[in-house]
Each structure stands twice: as C-alpha cells, then as structure tokens.
C-alpha atoms as a printed R data frame, in Angstrom:
    type eleno elety resid chain resno       x       y       z
1   ATOM     1    CA   UNK     A     1 -16.436  16.304  -8.101
2   ATOM     2    CA   UNK     A     2 -15.286  12.905  -6.845
3   ATOM     3    CA   UNK     A     3 -11.619  11.980  -7.210
4   ATOM     4    CA   UNK     A     4 -10.231   8.524  -6.517
5   ATOM     5    CA   UNK     A     5  -6.477   8.584  -5.899
6   ATOM     6    CA   UNK     A     6  -4.642   5.273  -6.113
7   ATOM     7    CA   UNK     A     7  -1.099   4.960  -4.801
8   ATOM     8    CA   UNK     A     8   1.327   2.517  -3.204
9   ATOM     9    CA   UNK     A     9   2.578   5.036  -0.635
10  ATOM    10    CA   UNK     A    10   0.290   6.436   2.054
11  ATOM    11    CA   UNK     A    11   1.154   6.977   5.738
12  ATOM    12    CA   UNK     A    12  -1.363   6.034   8.394
13  ATOM    13    CA   UNK     A    13  -0.454   8.842  10.794
14  ATOM    14    CA   UNK     A    14   1.779  11.878  11.220
15  ATOM    15    CA   UNK     A    15   4.334   9.655  12.973
16  ATOM    16    CA   UNK     A    16   4.499   7.120  10.117
17  ATOM    17    CA   UNK     A    17   7.843   7.110   8.267
18  ATOM    18    CA   UNK     A    18   6.131   6.476   4.926
19  ATOM    19    CA   UNK     A    19   6.491   9.569   2.662
20  ATOM    20    CA   UNK     A    20   3.380  11.746   2.972
21  ATOM    21    CA   UNK     A    21   3.329  13.736  -0.276
22  ATOM    22    CA   UNK     A    22   0.247  11.953  -1.647
23  ATOM    23    CA   UNK     A    23  -1.553  12.621   1.627
24  ATOM    24    CA   UNK     A    24  -0.400  16.253   1.600
25  ATOM    25    CA   UNK     A    25  -1.583  16.697  -1.976
26  ATOM    26    CA   UNK     A    26  -5.036  15.340  -1.135
27  ATOM    27    CA   UNK     A    27  -5.315  17.663   1.861
28  ATOM    28    CA   UNK     A    28  -4.320  20.726  -0.169
29  ATOM    29    CA   UNK     A    29  -6.763  19.779  -2.944
30  ATOM    30    CA   UNK     A    30  -9.566  19.528  -0.409
31  ATOM    31    CA   UNK     A    31  -8.645  22.890   1.119
32  ATOM    32    CA   UNK     A    32  -8.599  24.577  -2.286
33  ATOM    33    CA   UNK     A    33 -11.744  22.847  -3.563
34  ATOM    34    CA   UNK     A    34 -13.912  22.097  -0.482
35  ATOM    35    CA   UNK     A    35 -16.724  20.540  -2.519
36  ATOM    36    CA   UNK     A    36 -14.420  17.848  -3.883
37  ATOM    37    CA   UNK     A    37 -14.806  14.334  -2.457
38  ATOM    38    CA   UNK     A    38 -11.485  12.486  -2.267
39  ATOM    39    CA   UNK     A    39 -10.853   8.786  -1.677
40  ATOM    40    CA   UNK     A    40  -7.309   7.408  -1.454
41  ATOM    41    CA   UNK     A    41  -6.782   3.764  -2.387
42  ATOM    42    CA   UNK     A    42  -3.586   2.087  -1.136
43  ATOM    43    CA   UNK     A    43  -2.256  -1.342  -0.145
44  ATOM    44    CA   UNK     A    44  -1.868  -2.478   3.434
45  ATOM    45    CA   UNK     A    45   1.645  -2.018   4.772
46  ATOM    46    CA   UNK     A    46   3.049  -4.128   7.590
47  ATOM    47    CA   UNK     A    47   5.678  -1.470   8.376
48  ATOM    48    CA   UNK     A    48   2.899   1.003   9.181
49  ATOM    49    CA   UNK     A    49   0.684  -1.491  11.002
50  ATOM    50    CA   UNK     A    50  -2.325  -0.620   8.860
51  ATOM    51    CA   UNK     A    51  -5.688  -1.776  10.177
52  ATOM    52    CA   UNK     A    52  -8.787  -3.213   8.541
53  ATOM    53    CA   UNK     A    53 -10.742  -0.031   9.315
54  ATOM    54    CA   UNK     A    54  -8.503   2.990   8.607
55  ATOM    55    CA   UNK     A    55  -9.037   6.107  10.664
56  ATOM    56    CA   UNK     A    56 -11.082   8.691   8.803
57  ATOM    57    CA   UNK     A    57 -10.366  12.401   8.532
58  ATOM    58    CA   UNK     A    58 -12.138  15.469   7.225
59  ATOM    59    CA   UNK     A    59 -10.048  15.680   4.060
60  ATOM    60    CA   UNK     A    60 -10.320  12.256   2.440
61  ATOM    61    CA   UNK     A    61 -11.554   8.699   2.878
62  ATOM    62    CA   UNK     A    62  -8.903   5.996   3.067
63  ATOM    63    CA   UNK     A    63  -9.413   2.541   1.545
64  ATOM    64    CA   UNK     A    64  -6.818  -0.221   1.967
65  ATOM    65    CA   UNK     A    65  -6.510  -3.623   0.291
66  ATOM    66    CA   UNK     A    66  -4.550  -6.761   1.136
67  ATOM    67    CA   UNK     A    67  -2.371  -8.367  -1.535
68  ATOM    68    CA   UNK     A    68  -0.500 -11.168   0.236
69  ATOM    69    CA   UNK     A    69  -0.860 -13.683   3.037
70  ATOM    70    CA   UNK     A    70   0.217 -13.892   5.793
71  ATOM    71    CA   UNK     A    71  -0.337 -10.151   6.167
72  ATOM    72    CA   UNK     A    72   2.920  -9.657   8.045
73  ATOM    73    CA   UNK     A    73   4.696 -10.373   4.742
74  ATOM    74    CA   UNK     A    74   3.078  -7.398   3.006
75  ATOM    75    CA   UNK     A    75   6.374  -5.522   2.723
76  ATOM    76    CA   UNK     A    76   6.483  -4.630  -0.984
77  ATOM    77    CA   UNK     A    77   4.608  -1.325  -0.887
78  ATOM    78    CA   UNK     A    78   4.758   1.611   1.473
79  ATOM    79    CA   UNK     A    79   8.344   2.825   1.513
80  ATOM    80    CA   UNK     A    80   9.129   2.496  -2.186
81  ATOM    81    CA   UNK     A    81   8.765  -0.667  -4.273
82  ATOM    82    CA   UNK     A    82  12.212  -0.474  -5.909
83  ATOM    83    CA   UNK     A    83  14.106  -0.037  -2.583
84  ATOM    84    CA   UNK     A    84  12.040  -2.876  -1.106
85  ATOM    85    CA   UNK     A    85  13.013  -5.173  -3.982
86  ATOM    86    CA   UNK     A    86  16.682  -4.316  -3.539
87  ATOM    87    CA   UNK     A    87  16.541  -5.189   0.136
88  ATOM    88    CA   UNK     A    88  14.585  -8.415  -0.243
89  ATOM    89    CA   UNK     A    89  14.623 -10.390  -3.530
90  ATOM    90    CA   UNK     A    90  11.731 -12.550  -2.269
91  ATOM    91    CA   UNK     A    91   9.422  -9.566  -2.780
92  ATOM    92    CA   UNK     A    92   9.667  -9.967  -6.569
93  ATOM    93    CA   UNK     A    93   7.333 -12.904  -6.036
94  ATOM    94    CA   UNK     A    94   4.700 -10.528  -4.631
95  ATOM    95    CA   UNK     A    95   4.553  -8.233  -7.685
96  ATOM    96    CA   UNK     A    96   1.901 -10.262  -9.602
97  ATOM    97    CA   UNK     A    97  -0.208 -10.453  -6.426
98  ATOM    98    CA   UNK     A    98  -0.022  -6.678  -5.966
99  ATOM    99    CA   UNK     A    99  -1.196  -6.123  -9.548
100 ATOM   100    CA   UNK     A   100  -3.973  -8.698  -9.251
101 ATOM   101    CA   UNK     A   101  -5.497  -7.590  -5.948
102 ATOM   102    CA   UNK     A   102  -5.041  -3.904  -6.658
103 ATOM   103    CA   UNK     A   103  -6.953  -4.295  -9.910
104 ATOM   104    CA   UNK     A   104  -9.973  -5.996  -8.366
105 ATOM   105    CA   UNK     A   105  -9.996  -3.689  -5.353
106 ATOM   106    CA   UNK     A   106  -9.846  -0.577  -7.544
107 ATOM   107    CA   UNK     A   107 -12.510  -1.946  -9.883
108 ATOM   108    CA   UNK     A   108 -14.847  -2.585  -6.967
109 ATOM   109    CA   UNK     A   109 -14.387   0.911  -5.543
110 ATOM   110    CA   UNK     A   110 -14.937   2.583  -8.926
111 ATOM   111    CA   UNK     A   111 -18.154   0.629  -9.472
112 ATOM   112    CA   UNK     A   112 -19.365   1.380  -5.939
113 ATOM   113    CA   UNK     A   113 -18.413   5.055  -5.664
114 ATOM   114    CA   UNK     A   114 -18.529   6.077  -9.344
115 ATOM   115    CA   UNK     A   115 -15.791   8.737  -9.175
116 ATOM   116    CA   UNK     A   116 -15.465  11.382 -11.860
117 ATOM   117    CA   UNK     A   117 -11.729  10.784 -12.128
118 ATOM   118    CA   UNK     A   118  -9.102   8.181 -11.228
119 ATOM   119    CA   UNK     A   119  -5.727   9.700 -10.357
120 ATOM   120    CA   UNK     A   120  -2.787   7.270 -10.231
121 ATOM   121    CA   UNK     A   121   0.523   8.004  -8.530
122 ATOM   122    CA   UNK     A   122   3.393   6.079 -10.176
123 ATOM   123    CA   UNK     A   123   3.243   4.342 -13.522
124 ATOM   124    CA   UNK     A   124   3.958   0.866 -12.154
125 ATOM   125    CA   UNK     A   125   1.672  -0.612 -11.041
126 ATOM   126    CA   UNK     A   126  -0.982   2.071 -10.401
127 ATOM   127    CA   UNK     A   127  -1.207   3.594 -13.899
128 ATOM   128    CA   UNK     A   128  -1.356   0.217 -15.612
129 ATOM   129    CA   UNK     A   129  -4.097  -0.972 -13.263
130 ATOM   130    CA   UNK     A   130  -5.982   2.335 -13.579
131 ATOM   131    CA   UNK     A   131  -5.901   2.125 -17.378
132 ATOM   132    CA   UNK     A   132  -7.546  -1.320 -17.238
133 ATOM   133    CA   UNK     A   133 -10.202  -0.157 -14.772
134 ATOM   134    CA   UNK     A   134 -10.758   2.991 -16.829
135 ATOM   135    CA   UNK     A   135 -11.426   0.936 -19.940
136 ATOM   136    CA   UNK     A   136 -13.887  -1.347 -18.152
137 ATOM   137    CA   UNK     A   137 -15.797   1.409 -16.345
138 ATOM   138    CA   UNK     A   138 -15.434   4.287 -18.852
139 ATOM   139    CA   UNK     A   139 -13.977   6.444 -16.052
140 ATOM   140    CA   UNK     A   140 -11.327   9.003 -17.113
141 ATOM   141    CA   UNK     A   141  -7.934   8.637 -15.497
142 ATOM   142    CA   UNK     A   142  -4.720  10.637 -15.165
143 ATOM   143    CA   UNK     A   143  -1.375   9.684 -13.708
144 ATOM   144    CA   UNK     A   144   1.850  11.120 -12.334
145 ATOM   145    CA   UNK     A   145   5.199   9.459 -12.993
146 ATOM   146    CA   UNK     A   146   7.724  10.205 -10.261
147 ATOM   147    CA   UNK     A   147  11.091   8.639 -11.073
148 ATOM   148    CA   UNK     A   148  12.040   5.163 -12.290
149 ATOM   149    CA   UNK     A   149   8.483   3.816 -12.044
150 ATOM   150    CA   UNK     A   150   8.252   3.427 -15.828
151 ATOM   151    CA   UNK     A   151  11.914   2.600 -16.504
152 ATOM   152    CA   UNK     A   152  11.574  -0.632 -14.489
153 ATOM   153    CA   UNK     A   153   9.395  -2.018 -17.284
154 ATOM   154    CA   UNK     A   154  12.210  -1.968 -19.861
155 ATOM   155    CA   UNK     A   155  13.138  -5.580 -19.287
156 ATOM   156    CA   UNK     A   156   9.576  -6.939 -19.309
157 ATOM   157    CA   UNK     A   157   7.915  -8.551 -22.363
158 ATOM   158    CA   UNK     A   158   5.610  -6.214 -24.318
159 ATOM   159    CA   UNK     A   159   6.708  -3.286 -22.134
160 ATOM   160    CA   UNK     A   160   6.654  -0.856 -25.065
161 ATOM   161    CA   UNK     A   161   3.085  -1.791 -25.968
162 ATOM   162    CA   UNK     A   162   1.965  -1.533 -22.339
163 ATOM   163    CA   UNK     A   163   3.451   1.935 -21.842
164 ATOM   164    CA   UNK     A   164   2.060   3.223 -25.136
165 ATOM   165    CA   UNK     A   165  -1.414   1.834 -24.421
166 ATOM   166    CA   UNK     A   166  -1.539   3.377 -20.947
167 ATOM   167    CA   UNK     A   167  -0.429   6.781 -22.247
168 ATOM   168    CA   UNK     A   168  -3.002   6.715 -25.044
169 ATOM   169    CA   UNK     A   169  -5.768   5.850 -22.593
170 ATOM   170    CA   UNK     A   170  -4.846   8.561 -20.080
171 ATOM   171    CA   UNK     A   171  -6.690  11.866 -20.315
172 ATOM   172    CA   UNK     A   172  -3.546  13.663 -19.105
173 ATOM   173    CA   UNK     A   173  -0.330  12.735 -17.342
174 ATOM   174    CA   UNK     A   174   2.334  14.622 -15.426
175 ATOM   175    CA   UNK     A   175   6.012  14.109 -14.667
176 ATOM   176    CA   UNK     A   176   7.863  15.640 -11.745
177 ATOM   177    CA   UNK     A   177  10.830  16.628 -13.936
178 ATOM   178    CA   UNK     A   178  11.950  16.679 -17.548
179 ATOM   179    CA   UNK     A   179  14.307  13.794 -16.801
180 ATOM   180    CA   UNK     A   180  11.374  11.733 -15.554
181 ATOM   181    CA   UNK     A   181   9.371  12.661 -18.658
182 ATOM   182    CA   UNK     A   182  12.273  11.484 -20.844
183 ATOM   183    CA   UNK     A   183  12.094   8.067 -19.221
184 ATOM   184    CA   UNK     A   184   8.520   7.860 -20.405
185 ATOM   185    CA   UNK     A   185   9.420   9.253 -23.826
186 ATOM   186    CA   UNK     A   186  11.968   6.419 -24.222
187 ATOM   187    CA   UNK     A   187   9.137   4.081 -25.241
188 ATOM   188    CA   UNK     A   188   8.086   6.272 -28.196
189 ATOM   189    CA   UNK     A   189   9.679   7.611 -31.337
190 ATOM   190    CA   UNK     A   190   9.903  11.394 -31.640
191 ATOM   191    CA   UNK     A   191   7.069  11.674 -34.154
192 ATOM   192    CA   UNK     A   192   4.571   9.631 -32.134
193 ATOM   193    CA   UNK     A   193   5.459  11.507 -28.976
194 ATOM   194    CA   UNK     A   194   5.096  14.942 -30.546
195 ATOM   195    CA   UNK     A   195   1.867  14.202 -32.421
196 ATOM   196    CA   UNK     A   196  -0.002  12.370 -29.670
197 ATOM   197    CA   UNK     A   197   1.223  13.737 -26.345
198 ATOM   198    CA   UNK     A   198   2.328  17.342 -26.803
199 ATOM   199    CA   UNK     A   199  -0.849  18.519 -25.032
200 ATOM   200    CA   UNK     A   200  -1.223  15.617 -22.621
201 ATOM   201    CA   UNK     A   201   2.061  15.860 -20.740
202 ATOM   202    CA   UNK     A   202   2.681  18.515 -18.106
203 ATOM   203    CA   UNK     A   203   5.886  18.924 -16.084
204 ATOM   204    CA   UNK     A   204   4.829  19.669 -12.495
205 ATOM   205    CA   UNK     A   205   7.635  19.491  -9.898
206 ATOM   206    CA   UNK     A   206   6.866  18.341  -6.387
207 ATOM   207    CA   UNK     A   207   5.464  21.222  -4.346
208 ATOM   208    CA   UNK     A   208   6.883  22.669  -1.157
209 ATOM   209    CA   UNK     A   209   5.513  25.069   1.430
210 ATOM   210    CA   UNK     A   210   7.376  28.350   1.181
211 ATOM   211    CA   UNK     A   211   6.252  29.827   4.491
212 ATOM   212    CA   UNK     A   212   8.934  29.734   7.185
213 ATOM   213    CA   UNK     A   213   8.330  29.911  10.937
214 ATOM   214    CA   UNK     A   214   9.698  32.987  12.678
215 ATOM   215    CA   UNK     A   215  12.605  32.097  14.946
216 ATOM   216    CA   UNK     A   216  14.103  34.267  17.659
217 ATOM   217    CA   UNK     A   217  17.546  33.921  19.161
218 ATOM   218    CA   UNK     A   218  16.239  31.720  21.977
219 ATOM   219    CA   UNK     A   219  14.719  29.281  19.451
220 ATOM   220    CA   UNK     A   220  17.967  29.105  17.481
221 ATOM   221    CA   UNK     A   221  19.976  28.506  20.653
222 ATOM   222    CA   UNK     A   222  17.621  25.695  21.649
223 ATOM   223    CA   UNK     A   223  17.900  24.012  18.239
224 ATOM   224    CA   UNK     A   224  21.694  24.277  17.988
225 ATOM   225    CA   UNK     A   225  22.030  22.936  21.521
226 ATOM   226    CA   UNK     A   226  19.648  20.036  20.900
227 ATOM   227    CA   UNK     A   227  21.615  18.810  17.877
228 ATOM   228    CA   UNK     A   228  25.060  19.863  19.138
229 ATOM   229    CA   UNK     A   229  25.577  22.243  16.195
230 ATOM   230    CA   UNK     A   230  28.363  24.829  16.111
231 ATOM   231    CA   UNK     A   231  27.228  28.417  16.540
232 ATOM   232    CA   UNK     A   232  30.185  30.000  14.731
233 ATOM   233    CA   UNK     A   233  29.794  28.211  11.384
234 ATOM   234    CA   UNK     A   234  27.345  28.126   8.491
235 ATOM   235    CA   UNK     A   235  25.070  25.085   8.466
236 ATOM   236    CA   UNK     A   236  23.768  23.271   5.396
237 ATOM   237    CA   UNK     A   237  20.595  21.227   5.823
238 ATOM   238    CA   UNK     A   238  19.778  18.235   3.603
239 ATOM   239    CA   UNK     A   239  16.112  17.311   3.699
240 ATOM   240    CA   UNK     A   240  15.059  13.974   2.240
241 ATOM   241    CA   UNK     A   241  15.079  10.225   2.666
242 ATOM   242    CA   UNK     A   242  18.439   8.617   3.401
243 ATOM   243    CA   UNK     A   243  18.170   6.447   0.303
244 ATOM   244    CA   UNK     A   244  20.841   5.751  -2.317
245 ATOM   245    CA   UNK     A   245  18.792   7.401  -5.071
246 ATOM   246    CA   UNK     A   246  18.946  10.751  -3.244
247 ATOM   247    CA   UNK     A   247  22.705  10.965  -3.833
248 ATOM   248    CA   UNK     A   248  23.683  12.175  -0.369
249 ATOM   249    CA   UNK     A   249  27.152  10.673  -0.842
250 ATOM   250    CA   UNK     A   250  27.784  13.100  -3.707
251 ATOM   251    CA   UNK     A   251  26.595  16.016  -1.590
252 ATOM   252    CA   UNK     A   252  29.084  15.103   1.142
253 ATOM   253    CA   UNK     A   253  31.879  14.542  -1.377
254 ATOM   254    CA   UNK     A   254  31.204  17.888  -3.060
255 ATOM   255    CA   UNK     A   255  31.243  19.833   0.197
256 ATOM   256    CA   UNK     A   256  34.460  18.154   1.264
257 ATOM   257    CA   UNK     A   257  36.148  19.651  -1.823
258 ATOM   258    CA   UNK     A   258  35.080  23.244  -1.160
259 ATOM   259    CA   UNK     A   259  38.079  25.347  -0.071
260 ATOM   260    CA   UNK     A   260  37.958  26.168   3.673
261 ATOM   261    CA   UNK     A   261  37.846  29.935   3.067
262 ATOM   262    CA   UNK     A   262  34.326  29.499   1.558
C-alpha cells in the first residue's frame, strides 16, 4: 500500500524544533506495516533550513515544495500557522500562495506516484487541498483535525459549504478530541451530522510512548544536579510547547493555590 501524507509541520532532523508527531506517526506506521510505502509532502520552512533535496530515510520519502519568494520569507508553515500569523500579520498575505502551490505540488505527486491513499494532517489548508486533488485524481483521502484548524474558517466566505464539501468527500476523518470534533460539527446541523458522518468520524487522541527508561539513584542525582532541582520535594513536569494555547499560565496559577501541606 502507498500512503501520501500531506502536512504543514515536518522537522528535518532530530534537532529541529518543529513538532515531530507527523514524522513519528509515519515511522510507527512503517514499523507496524513494513510493506507500506510512505511519502510525506510538506512546505519548505526557513526556520528549519530545508534543502532542495531532503535527506532520505528508511521509513519514508520526504517531498518539499516552495510557496513564496524570496525563500527566506517562507515563515508561515512549520511551527504552527496560527501562531505564525499572530506573530507576523504580513504572513496573512502568504496564505493564498500556500494553498496555490501546495495544490499543484500535491497534484503532481499524486499523478506521478499514484498512491492508494492521501492522508492530510490539519483541515486548513491540507484537507481542503487534498479534497480537490482527490476529486481530480479519484484518489481516496482521509484527514485528521487537530485543534482550531477548521475553526479559523468561520469568518471566510462560503466556509460552511467548503467544510461540508470536504467532509463529504473524505473517506474517513479523525479528531484528536471530542472538543476538536465539535469544532467541525459546528458547520452542520445535528441531523446532517448524525446521518452522514456517524461512521466516518473517529476520535483518536495523540499517541504517547508508555515505556519508561529505568533510572538508578546515580541517574536521578545527575538529572537533579544538572537542572538545579531540589531533592527533598516532589517535582511536576510539564511537557509541551511553550505556546499560549497550551495554557501553562493556568497550570502555574493552579499549583500556586494548592495548600503547602499537599
């Protein structure tokens, strides 16, 4: 089976700060189904210093496309489109270019490689583009909606028709939480949603590796010393991006209100 994954977030190396969950998913898919051929399609990212000829690996083939010139201004994708727009309003101007060049790049790859399935991460813009390519090439597609990637369309003209059309064209789609699914459901009335999508939607939370490394006392002492952590107190670890949407400020506020005896 040949799967073509299209996304706006893909690190170029283990040291890249771009979130790696799409990469990790592709690697785990390949490990579980060794006969599967996986290609990941993503935009160039100036933050990551992507190159014209991406480095290959044994798990998937990487294909990048340019969407703006000069290339050093390709700052919209990579670390989250919404955060990028908040930081730099100029990047709104790049949105039509991202749609346009992603569409033609994805269409070319589908016609060249003839995948059995297109898998889009994020509704905007990947799912919309994938739905168009799917219609033109008769290639089935699925998508995963992660957070506010569909809610951002609320203010756009014909947004309701676009969302409904994409969902009808998709073979299946997943949401990482019920809250995320509700953002998609917003564009439908209850009857349409229940009749048409009860079997299409699946809630699949983001996966984590449950195995933990074995630590001895020497390892713990090394770690606490490296980060100057107290050895006589309990330690709470937050793991995630330091972005506003993660709500770290509420975590800190909540812990500050816990009575000292706990």
